[in-house]
Coordinates of C-alpha atoms in Angstrom, one line a residue:
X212 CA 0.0 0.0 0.0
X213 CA 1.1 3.6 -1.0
X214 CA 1.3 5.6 2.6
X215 CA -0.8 8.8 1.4
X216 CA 1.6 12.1 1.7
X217 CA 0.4 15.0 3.6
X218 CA 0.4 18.4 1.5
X219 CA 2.8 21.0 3.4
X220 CA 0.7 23.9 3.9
X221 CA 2.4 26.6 4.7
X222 CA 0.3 27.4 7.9
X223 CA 2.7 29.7 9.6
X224 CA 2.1 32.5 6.9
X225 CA -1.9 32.0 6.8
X226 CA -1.6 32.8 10.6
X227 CA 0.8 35.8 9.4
X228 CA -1.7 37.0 6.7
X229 CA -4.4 36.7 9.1
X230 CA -3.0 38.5 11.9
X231 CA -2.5 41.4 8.9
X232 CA -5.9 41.0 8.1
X233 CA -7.4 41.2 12.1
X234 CA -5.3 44.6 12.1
X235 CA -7.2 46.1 9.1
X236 CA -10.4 44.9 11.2
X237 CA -9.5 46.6 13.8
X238 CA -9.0 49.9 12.0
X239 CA -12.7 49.6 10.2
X240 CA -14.0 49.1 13.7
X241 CA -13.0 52.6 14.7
X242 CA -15.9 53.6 12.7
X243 CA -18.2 52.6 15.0
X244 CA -16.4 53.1 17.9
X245 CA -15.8 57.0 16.7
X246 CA -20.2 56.8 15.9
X247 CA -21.2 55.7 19.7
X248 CA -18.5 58.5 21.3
X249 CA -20.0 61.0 18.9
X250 CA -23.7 60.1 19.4
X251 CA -22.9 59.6 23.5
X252 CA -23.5 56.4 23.4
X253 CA -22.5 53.2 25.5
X254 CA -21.4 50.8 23.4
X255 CA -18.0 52.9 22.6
X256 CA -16.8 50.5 25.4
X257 CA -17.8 47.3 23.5
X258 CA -15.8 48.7 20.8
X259 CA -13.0 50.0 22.5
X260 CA -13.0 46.5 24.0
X261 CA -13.4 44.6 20.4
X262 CA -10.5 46.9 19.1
X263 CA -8.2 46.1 21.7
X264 CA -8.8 42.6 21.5
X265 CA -8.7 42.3 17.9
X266 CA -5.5 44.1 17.6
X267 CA -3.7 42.2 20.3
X268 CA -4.7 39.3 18.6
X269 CA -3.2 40.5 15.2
X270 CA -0.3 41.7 16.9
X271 CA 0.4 38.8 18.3
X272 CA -0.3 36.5 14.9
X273 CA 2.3 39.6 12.9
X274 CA 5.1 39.4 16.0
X275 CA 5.5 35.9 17.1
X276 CA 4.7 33.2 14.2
X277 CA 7.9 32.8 12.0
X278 CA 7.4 31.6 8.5
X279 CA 10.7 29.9 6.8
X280 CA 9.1 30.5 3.7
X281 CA 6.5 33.6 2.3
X282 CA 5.5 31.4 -0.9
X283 CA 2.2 31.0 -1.0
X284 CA 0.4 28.0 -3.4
X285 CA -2.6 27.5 -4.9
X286 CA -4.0 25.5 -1.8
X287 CA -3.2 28.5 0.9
X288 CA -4.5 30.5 -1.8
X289 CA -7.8 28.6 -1.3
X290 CA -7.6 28.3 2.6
X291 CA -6.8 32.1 3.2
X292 CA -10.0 33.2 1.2
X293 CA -12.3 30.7 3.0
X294 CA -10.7 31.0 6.6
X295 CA -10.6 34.8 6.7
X296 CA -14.1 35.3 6.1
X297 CA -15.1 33.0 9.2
X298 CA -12.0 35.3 10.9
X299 CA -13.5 38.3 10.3
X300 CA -17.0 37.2 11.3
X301 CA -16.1 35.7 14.9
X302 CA -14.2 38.9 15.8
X303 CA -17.1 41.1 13.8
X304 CA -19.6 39.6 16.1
X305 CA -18.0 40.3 19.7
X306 CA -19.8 43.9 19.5
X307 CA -23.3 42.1 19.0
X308 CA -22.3 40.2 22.2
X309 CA -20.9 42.9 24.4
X310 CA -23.2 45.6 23.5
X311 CA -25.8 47.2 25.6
X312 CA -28.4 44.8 23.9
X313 CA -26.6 41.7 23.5
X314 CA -27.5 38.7 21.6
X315 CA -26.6 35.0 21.8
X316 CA -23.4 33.5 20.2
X317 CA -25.4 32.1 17.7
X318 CA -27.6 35.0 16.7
X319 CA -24.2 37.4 16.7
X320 CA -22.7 34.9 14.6
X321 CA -25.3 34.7 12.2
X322 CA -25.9 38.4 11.8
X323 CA -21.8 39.0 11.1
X324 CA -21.6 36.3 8.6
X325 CA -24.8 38.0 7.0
X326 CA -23.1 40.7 6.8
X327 CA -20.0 40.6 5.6
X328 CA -21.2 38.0 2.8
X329 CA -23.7 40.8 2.0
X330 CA -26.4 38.7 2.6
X331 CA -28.5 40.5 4.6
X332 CA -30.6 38.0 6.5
X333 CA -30.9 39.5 10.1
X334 CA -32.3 37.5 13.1
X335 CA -33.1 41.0 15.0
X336 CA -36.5 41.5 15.7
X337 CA -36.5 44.8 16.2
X338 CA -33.8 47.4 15.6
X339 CA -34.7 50.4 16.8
X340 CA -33.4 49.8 20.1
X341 CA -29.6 49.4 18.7
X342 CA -27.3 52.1 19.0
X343 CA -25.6 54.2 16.3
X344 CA -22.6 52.1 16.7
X345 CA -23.8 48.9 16.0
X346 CA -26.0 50.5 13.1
X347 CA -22.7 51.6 11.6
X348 CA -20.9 48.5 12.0
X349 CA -23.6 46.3 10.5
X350 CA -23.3 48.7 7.5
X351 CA -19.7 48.4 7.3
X352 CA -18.9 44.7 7.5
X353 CA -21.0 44.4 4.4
X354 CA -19.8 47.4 2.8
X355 CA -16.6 45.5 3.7
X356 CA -17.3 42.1 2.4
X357 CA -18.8 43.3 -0.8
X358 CA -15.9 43.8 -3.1
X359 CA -14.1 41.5 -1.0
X360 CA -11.9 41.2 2.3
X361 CA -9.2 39.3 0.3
X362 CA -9.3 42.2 -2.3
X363 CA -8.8 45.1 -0.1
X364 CA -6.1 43.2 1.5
X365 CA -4.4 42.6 -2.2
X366 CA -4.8 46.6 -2.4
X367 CA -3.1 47.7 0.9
X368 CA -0.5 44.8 1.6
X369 CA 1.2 44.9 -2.1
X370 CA 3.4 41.7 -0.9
X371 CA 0.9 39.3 -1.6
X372 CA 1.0 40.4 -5.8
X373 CA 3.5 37.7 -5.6
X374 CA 2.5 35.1 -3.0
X375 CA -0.7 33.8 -4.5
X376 CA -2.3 36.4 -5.0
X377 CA -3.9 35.6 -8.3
X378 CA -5.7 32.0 -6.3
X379 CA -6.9 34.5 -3.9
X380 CA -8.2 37.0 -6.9
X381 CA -10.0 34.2 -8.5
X382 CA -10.8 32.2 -5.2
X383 CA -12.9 35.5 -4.2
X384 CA -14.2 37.7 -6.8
X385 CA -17.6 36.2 -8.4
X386 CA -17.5 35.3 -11.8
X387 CA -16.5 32.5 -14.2
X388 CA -13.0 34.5 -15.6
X389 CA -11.1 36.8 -14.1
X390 CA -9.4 39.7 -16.3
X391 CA -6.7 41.5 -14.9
X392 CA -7.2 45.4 -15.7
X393 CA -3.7 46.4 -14.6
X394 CA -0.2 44.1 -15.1
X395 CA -0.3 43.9 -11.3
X396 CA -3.2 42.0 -9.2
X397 CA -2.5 44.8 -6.8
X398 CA -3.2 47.5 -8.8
X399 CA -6.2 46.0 -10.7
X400 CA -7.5 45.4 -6.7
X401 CA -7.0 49.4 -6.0
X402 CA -8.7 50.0 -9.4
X403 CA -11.5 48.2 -8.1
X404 CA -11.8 49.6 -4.3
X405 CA -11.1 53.4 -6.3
X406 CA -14.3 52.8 -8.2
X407 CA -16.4 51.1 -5.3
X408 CA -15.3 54.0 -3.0
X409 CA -16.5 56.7 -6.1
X410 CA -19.8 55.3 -6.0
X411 CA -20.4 55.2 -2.4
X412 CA -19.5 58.4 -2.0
X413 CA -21.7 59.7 -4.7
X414 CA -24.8 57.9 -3.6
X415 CA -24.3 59.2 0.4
X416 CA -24.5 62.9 -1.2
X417 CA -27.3 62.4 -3.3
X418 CA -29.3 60.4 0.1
X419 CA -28.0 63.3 2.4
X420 CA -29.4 66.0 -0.3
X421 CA -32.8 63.8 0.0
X422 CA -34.8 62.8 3.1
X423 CA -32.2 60.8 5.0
X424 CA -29.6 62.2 7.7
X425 CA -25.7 61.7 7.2
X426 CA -25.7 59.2 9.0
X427 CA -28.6 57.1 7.3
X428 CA -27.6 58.2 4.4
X429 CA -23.9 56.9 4.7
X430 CA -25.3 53.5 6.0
X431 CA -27.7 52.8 3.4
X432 CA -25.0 53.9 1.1
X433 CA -22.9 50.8 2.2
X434 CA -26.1 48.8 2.0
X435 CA -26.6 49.8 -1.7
X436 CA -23.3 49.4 -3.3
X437 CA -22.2 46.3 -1.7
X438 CA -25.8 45.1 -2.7
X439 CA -26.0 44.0 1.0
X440 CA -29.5 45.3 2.5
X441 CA -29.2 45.9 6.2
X442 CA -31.2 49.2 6.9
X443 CA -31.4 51.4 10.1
X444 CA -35.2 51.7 9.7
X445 CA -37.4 48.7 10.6
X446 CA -39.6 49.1 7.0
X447 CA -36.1 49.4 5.1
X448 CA -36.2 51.8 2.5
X449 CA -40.2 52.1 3.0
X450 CA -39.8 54.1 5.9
X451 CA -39.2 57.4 4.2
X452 CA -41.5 57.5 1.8
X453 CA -39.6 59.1 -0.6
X454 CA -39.5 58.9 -4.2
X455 CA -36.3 60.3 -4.9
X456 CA -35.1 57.8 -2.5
X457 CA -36.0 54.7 -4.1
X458 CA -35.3 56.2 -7.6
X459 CA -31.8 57.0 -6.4
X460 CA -30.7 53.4 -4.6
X461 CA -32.4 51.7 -7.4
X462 CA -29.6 53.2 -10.1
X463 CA -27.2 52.9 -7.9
X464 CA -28.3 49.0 -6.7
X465 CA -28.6 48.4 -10.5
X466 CA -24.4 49.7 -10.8
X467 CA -23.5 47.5 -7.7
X468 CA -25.1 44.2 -10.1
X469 CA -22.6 45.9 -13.0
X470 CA -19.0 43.7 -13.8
X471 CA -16.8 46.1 -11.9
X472 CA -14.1 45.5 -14.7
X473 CA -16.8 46.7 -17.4
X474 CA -17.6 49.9 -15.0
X475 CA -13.3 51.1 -14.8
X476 CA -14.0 50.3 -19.3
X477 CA -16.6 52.7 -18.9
X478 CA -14.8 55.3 -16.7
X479 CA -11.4 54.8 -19.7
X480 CA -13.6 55.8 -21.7
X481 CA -14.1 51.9 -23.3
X482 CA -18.2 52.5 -23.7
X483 CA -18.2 50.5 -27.5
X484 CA -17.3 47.2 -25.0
X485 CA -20.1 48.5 -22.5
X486 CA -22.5 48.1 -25.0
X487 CA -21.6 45.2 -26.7
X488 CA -20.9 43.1 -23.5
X489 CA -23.9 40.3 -24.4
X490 CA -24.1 39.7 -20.1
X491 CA -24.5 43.7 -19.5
X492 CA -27.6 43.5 -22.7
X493 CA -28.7 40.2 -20.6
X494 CA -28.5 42.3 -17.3
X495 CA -30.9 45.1 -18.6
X496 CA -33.2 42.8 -21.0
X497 CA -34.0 40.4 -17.8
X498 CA -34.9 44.0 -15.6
X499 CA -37.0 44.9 -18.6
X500 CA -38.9 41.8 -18.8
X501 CA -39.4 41.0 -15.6
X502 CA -40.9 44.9 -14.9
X503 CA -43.7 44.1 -17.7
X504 CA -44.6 40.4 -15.4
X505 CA -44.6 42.2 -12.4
X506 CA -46.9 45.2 -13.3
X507 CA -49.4 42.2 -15.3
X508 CA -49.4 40.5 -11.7
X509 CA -49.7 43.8 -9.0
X510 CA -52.5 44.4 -11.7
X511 CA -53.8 41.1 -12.0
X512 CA -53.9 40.7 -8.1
X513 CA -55.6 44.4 -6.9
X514 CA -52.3 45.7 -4.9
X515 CA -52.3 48.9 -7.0
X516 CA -52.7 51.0 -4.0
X517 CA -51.2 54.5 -5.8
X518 CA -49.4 55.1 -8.7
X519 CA -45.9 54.0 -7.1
X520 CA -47.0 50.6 -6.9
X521 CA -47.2 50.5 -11.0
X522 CA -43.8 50.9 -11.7
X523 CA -41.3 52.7 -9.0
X524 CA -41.6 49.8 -6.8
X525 CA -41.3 46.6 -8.9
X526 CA -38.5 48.1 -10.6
X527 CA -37.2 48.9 -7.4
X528 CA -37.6 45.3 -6.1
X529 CA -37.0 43.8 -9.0
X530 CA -33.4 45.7 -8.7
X531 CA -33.0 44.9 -5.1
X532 CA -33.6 41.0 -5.6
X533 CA -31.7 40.4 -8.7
X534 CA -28.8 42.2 -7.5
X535 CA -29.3 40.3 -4.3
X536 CA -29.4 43.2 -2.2
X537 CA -33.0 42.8 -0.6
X538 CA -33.9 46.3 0.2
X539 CA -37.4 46.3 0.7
X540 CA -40.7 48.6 -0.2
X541 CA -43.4 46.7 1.2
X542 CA -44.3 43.0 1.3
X543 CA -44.0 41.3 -2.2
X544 CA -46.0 38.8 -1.0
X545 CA -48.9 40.2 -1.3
X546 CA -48.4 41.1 -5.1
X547 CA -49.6 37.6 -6.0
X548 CA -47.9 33.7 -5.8
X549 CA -46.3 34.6 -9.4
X550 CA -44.5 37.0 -8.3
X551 CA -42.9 35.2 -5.4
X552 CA -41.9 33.2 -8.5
X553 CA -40.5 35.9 -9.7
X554 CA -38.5 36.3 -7.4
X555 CA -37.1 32.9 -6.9
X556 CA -35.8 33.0 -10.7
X557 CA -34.1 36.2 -9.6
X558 CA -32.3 35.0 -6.7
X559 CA -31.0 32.0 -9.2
X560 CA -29.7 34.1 -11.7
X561 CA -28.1 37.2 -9.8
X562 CA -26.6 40.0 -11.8
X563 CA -23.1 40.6 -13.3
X564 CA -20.0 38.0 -12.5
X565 CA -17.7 40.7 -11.3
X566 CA -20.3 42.6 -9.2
X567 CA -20.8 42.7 -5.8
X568 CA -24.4 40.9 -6.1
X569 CA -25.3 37.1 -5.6
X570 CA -26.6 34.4 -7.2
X571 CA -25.3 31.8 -9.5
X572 CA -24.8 35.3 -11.9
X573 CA -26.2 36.0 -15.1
X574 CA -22.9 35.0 -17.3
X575 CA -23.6 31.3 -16.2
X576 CA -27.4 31.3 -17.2
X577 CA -26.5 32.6 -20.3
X578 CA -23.4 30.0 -20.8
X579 CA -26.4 27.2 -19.9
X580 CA -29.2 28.7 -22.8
X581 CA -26.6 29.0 -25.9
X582 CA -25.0 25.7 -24.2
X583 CA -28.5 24.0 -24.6
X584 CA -29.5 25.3 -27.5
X585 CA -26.4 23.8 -29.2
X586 CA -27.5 20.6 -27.7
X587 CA -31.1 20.6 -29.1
X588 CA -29.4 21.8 -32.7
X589 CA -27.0 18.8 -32.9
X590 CA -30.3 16.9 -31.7
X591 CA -31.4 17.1 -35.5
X592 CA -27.9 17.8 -37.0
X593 CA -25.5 15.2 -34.6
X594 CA -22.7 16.0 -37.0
X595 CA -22.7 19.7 -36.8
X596 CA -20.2 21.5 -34.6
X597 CA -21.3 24.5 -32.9
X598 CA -19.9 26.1 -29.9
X599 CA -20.6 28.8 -27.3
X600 CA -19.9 32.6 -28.2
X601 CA -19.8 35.4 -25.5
X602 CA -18.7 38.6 -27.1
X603 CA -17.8 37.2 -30.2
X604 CA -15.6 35.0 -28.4
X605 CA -15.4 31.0 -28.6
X606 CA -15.8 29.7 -24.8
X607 CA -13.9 26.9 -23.9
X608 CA -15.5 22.9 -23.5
X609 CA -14.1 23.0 -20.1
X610 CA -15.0 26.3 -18.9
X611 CA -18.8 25.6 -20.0
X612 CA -18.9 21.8 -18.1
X613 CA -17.6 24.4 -15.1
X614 CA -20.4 26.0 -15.5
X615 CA -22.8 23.2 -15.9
X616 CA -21.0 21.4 -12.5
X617 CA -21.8 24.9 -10.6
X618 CA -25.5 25.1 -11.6
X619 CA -26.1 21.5 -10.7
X620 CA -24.4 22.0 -7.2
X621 CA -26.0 25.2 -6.7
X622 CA -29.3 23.5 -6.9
X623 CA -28.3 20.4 -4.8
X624 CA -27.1 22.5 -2.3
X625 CA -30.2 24.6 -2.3
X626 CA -32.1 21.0 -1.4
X627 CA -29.7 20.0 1.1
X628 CA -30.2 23.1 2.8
X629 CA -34.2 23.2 2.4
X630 CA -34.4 19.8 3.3
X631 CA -32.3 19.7 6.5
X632 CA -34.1 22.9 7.2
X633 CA -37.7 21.0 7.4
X634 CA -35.6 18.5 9.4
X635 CA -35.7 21.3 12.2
X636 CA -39.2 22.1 12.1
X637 CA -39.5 25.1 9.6
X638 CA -42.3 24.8 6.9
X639 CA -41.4 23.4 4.1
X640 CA -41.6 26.7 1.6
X641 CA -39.8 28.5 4.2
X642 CA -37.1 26.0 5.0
X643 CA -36.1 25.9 0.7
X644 CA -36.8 29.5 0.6
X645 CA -34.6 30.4 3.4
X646 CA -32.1 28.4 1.7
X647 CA -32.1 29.4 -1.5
X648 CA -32.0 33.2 -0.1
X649 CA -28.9 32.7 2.1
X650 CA -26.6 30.6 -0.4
X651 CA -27.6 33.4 -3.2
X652 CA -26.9 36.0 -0.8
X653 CA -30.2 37.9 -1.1
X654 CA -31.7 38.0 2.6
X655 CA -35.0 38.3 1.9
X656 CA -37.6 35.6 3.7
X657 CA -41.0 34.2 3.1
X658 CA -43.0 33.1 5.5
X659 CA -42.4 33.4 8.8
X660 CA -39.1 34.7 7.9
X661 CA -40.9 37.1 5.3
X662 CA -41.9 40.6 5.6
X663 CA -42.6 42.1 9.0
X664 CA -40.6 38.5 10.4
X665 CA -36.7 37.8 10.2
X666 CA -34.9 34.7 10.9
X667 CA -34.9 34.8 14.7
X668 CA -37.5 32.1 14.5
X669 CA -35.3 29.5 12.9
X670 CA -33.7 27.1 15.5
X671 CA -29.8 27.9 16.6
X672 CA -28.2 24.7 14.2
X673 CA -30.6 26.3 11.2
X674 CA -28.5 29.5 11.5
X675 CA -25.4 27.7 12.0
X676 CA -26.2 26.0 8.5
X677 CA -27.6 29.3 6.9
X678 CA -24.4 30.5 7.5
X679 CA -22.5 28.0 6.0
X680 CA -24.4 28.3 2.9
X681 CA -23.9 32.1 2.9
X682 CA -20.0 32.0 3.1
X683 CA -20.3 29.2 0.5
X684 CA -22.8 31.4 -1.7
X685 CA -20.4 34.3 -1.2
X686 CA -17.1 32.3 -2.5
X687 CA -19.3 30.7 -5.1
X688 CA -19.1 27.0 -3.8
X689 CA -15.8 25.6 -5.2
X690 CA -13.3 27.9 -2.8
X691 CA -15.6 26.4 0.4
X692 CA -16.3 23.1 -1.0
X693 CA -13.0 22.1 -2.4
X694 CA -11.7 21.9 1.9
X695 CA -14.0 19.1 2.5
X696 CA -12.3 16.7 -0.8
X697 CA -9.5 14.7 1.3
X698 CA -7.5 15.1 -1.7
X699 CA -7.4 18.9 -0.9
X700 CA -5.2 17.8 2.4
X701 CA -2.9 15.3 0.5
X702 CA 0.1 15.9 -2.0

């Protein structure tokens, strides 16, 4: 018998990176900390107390584990991305713990990992009794987590451009292929955070000029361009009423489900590939359609309450849920059982690969229909060779069976999920739709998870698993999956 070889990961500088990467925690949780001292509020000492803590813990991690080697493979490529987003979110949960109105472990857990995958799911009942602080930092970690932890480290801590920094590119950003848009991984990663922090920016200005404070206006700003969803107001974006509001986070949700790489073309001045990218026509056809199906159904099921229900907000929730961000106007529910539908086909499909939305993306769908239709053509001509085009371009065989292997997981994962989920008591619709909403990264619930609910009322191993399937969702399967093949662990 062959003795099986262990692989040598080089686990000294994973503790190194992440001890880097608890240090740039600690600095975005100043933010908060600087929100409750300027608001008065208590919780500056659960902060204070999370910073120190966090930053000793970095310190320590930086100081006093020695690597005899700062090479980093393909498989600590893989490990980094997966193990600092569970990192992140134990350490982004002590505040939801030590706070003036603390939670459990589990709930604190949940709503970290929510938000820094941008999911948006929350298990708080009720959250107008949270301070500024934790208001802010909820907003952060998924302003955080939506162009990516790994990717902001790539920007600030140059060093990694040569120590896998290409696995962790491609291990984190969503998409099937990864472009480079500088010679350096480092700078195409600045490129990216240059253009994420533009458009954050702009919408907080154009909020603040509206109904909302500075401060709302800078949190749902976070929410919006990282597609994430958390809100300070217990109705979401409902609560103020506004028009201008929902106009203005719909454009800019509709930019967050926009390829990144096709927004910096854009800004070069690159608009021809803008409008000859098939996904981006894809992106706005599917909006188009699925605005028509919605009015048909509000129509067809006597919710047209004013004139804003005929076309500012389905477009705004059809925005919100196929850019996965789950900002909500009301309960969709109640427009009819085809569009809950609706909605489900969203949430499968997502926006842009590239973007900071969810889903199994758009550019996969598309890859499956001119994949099938290829399939159904050689049906009648078997000796005809036809392959898959996107942009002009001939995919590869491989790169399209890639595609087909995701879509088929995605979906057995979804029923995994579902079905374990019924195992625990929850409703059968609930349990799949719960599932399919945190492994696409969406947040929103149906049920009694739905509107005017949240996900308090699944039991503590559901949220444990909902988790899962939202850092899984978030690294789009493979990057999580591939630790649990033994072969991952062997030479």
């Amino acid at each position: 018998m062959h003795r099986i070889e262990r692989h040598n990961i080089n686990f000294p500088l994973l503790l190194r990176v992440a001890g880097w990467l608890l240090i740039i925690e600690t600095v975005f949780m100043l933010v908060p900390l600087g929100t409750c001292l300027y608001y008065g509020e208590a919780d500056w000492l659960c902060f204070a107390i999370t910073c120190g803590f966090t930053l000793l813990v970095g310190l320590c991690l930086t100081r006093l584990v020695r690597s005899s080697q700062n090479h980093m493979g393909k498989r600590e490529g893989f490990l980094l991305t997966a193990m600092v987003w569970v990192v992140f979110s134990i350490f982004g949960m002590l505040p939801f713990i030590f706070c003036t109105t603390p939670i459990s472990v589990t709930d604190a857990f949940f709503e970290a990992m929510s938000g820094f995958t941008t999911t948006g799911a929350s298990v708080l009942d009720s959250i107008s009794h949270m301070s500024h602080g934790i208001l802010m930092w909820r907003a952060l970690m998924q302003w955080i987590g939506g162009m990516g932890i790994i990717l902001f480290t790539l920007a600030v801590l140059p060093m990694l451009n040569h120590s896998g920094g290409m696995q962790m590119f491609n291990a984190e950003v969503t998409g099937i292929t990864h472009d480079k848009l500088r010679p350096r991984i480092s700078q195409t990663a600045k490129s990216l955070w240059l253009i994420y922090i533009a458009l954050t920016i702009m919408l907080m200005l154009l909020l603040w000029a509206g109904p909302m404070t500075g401060f709302e206006s800078i949190c749902h700003a976070f929410g919006a361009i990282s597609t994430g969803g958390f809100s300070t107001a217990e109705d979401s974006i409902e609560a103020w009423h506004s028009v201008y509001v929902k106009v203005v986070i719909t454009i800019f949700m509709f930019l967050g489900g926009v390829n990144f790489g096709l927004i910096f073309k854009a800004v070069s001045g690159q608009w021809q590939q803008v409008r000859c990218n098939d996904v981006f026509k894809v992106y706005v056809g599917t909006i188009s359609v699925m605005l028509v199906l919605y009015i048909i159904s509000i129509i067809g099921a006597g919710a047209v309450r004013d004139s804003d229900d005929l076309w500012i907000n389905p477009l705004f929730a059809i925005v919100s849920t196929i850019t996965s961000t789950g900002y909500s106007v009301g309960n969709f529910e109640a427009w009819g059982p085809f569009v809950l539908s609706l909605t489900f086909l969203m949430m499968f499909c997502g926006a842009c690969a590239g973007s900071t939305s969810g889903g199994a993306k758009l550019d996969r769908v598309l890859f499956l229909v001119k994949n099938c239709r290829n399939e159904i053509y050689r049906c009648v001509y078997p000796n005809s060779i036809r392959s898959v085009k996107i942009n002009g371009k001939v995919v590869n065989p491989d790169l399209v069976n890639k595609v087909i292997a995701f879509l088929c997981l995605y979906m057995i994962l979804v029923c995994i999920g579902g079905t374990l989920l019924t195992a625990m008591g929850l409703p059968p619709v609930d349990s799949f739709f719960s599932a399919f909403s945190c492994l696409s990264n969406t947040g929103l619930g149906a049920g009694v998870t739905g509107y005017g609910g949240s996900y308090s009322l699944v039991p503590d191993a559901g949220k444990w698993l909902l988790a899962l399937l939202m850092l899984i969702g978030r690294l789009e399967l493979f990057t999580v999956l591939l630790l649990f093949v033994p072969s991952f662990w062997h030479r």
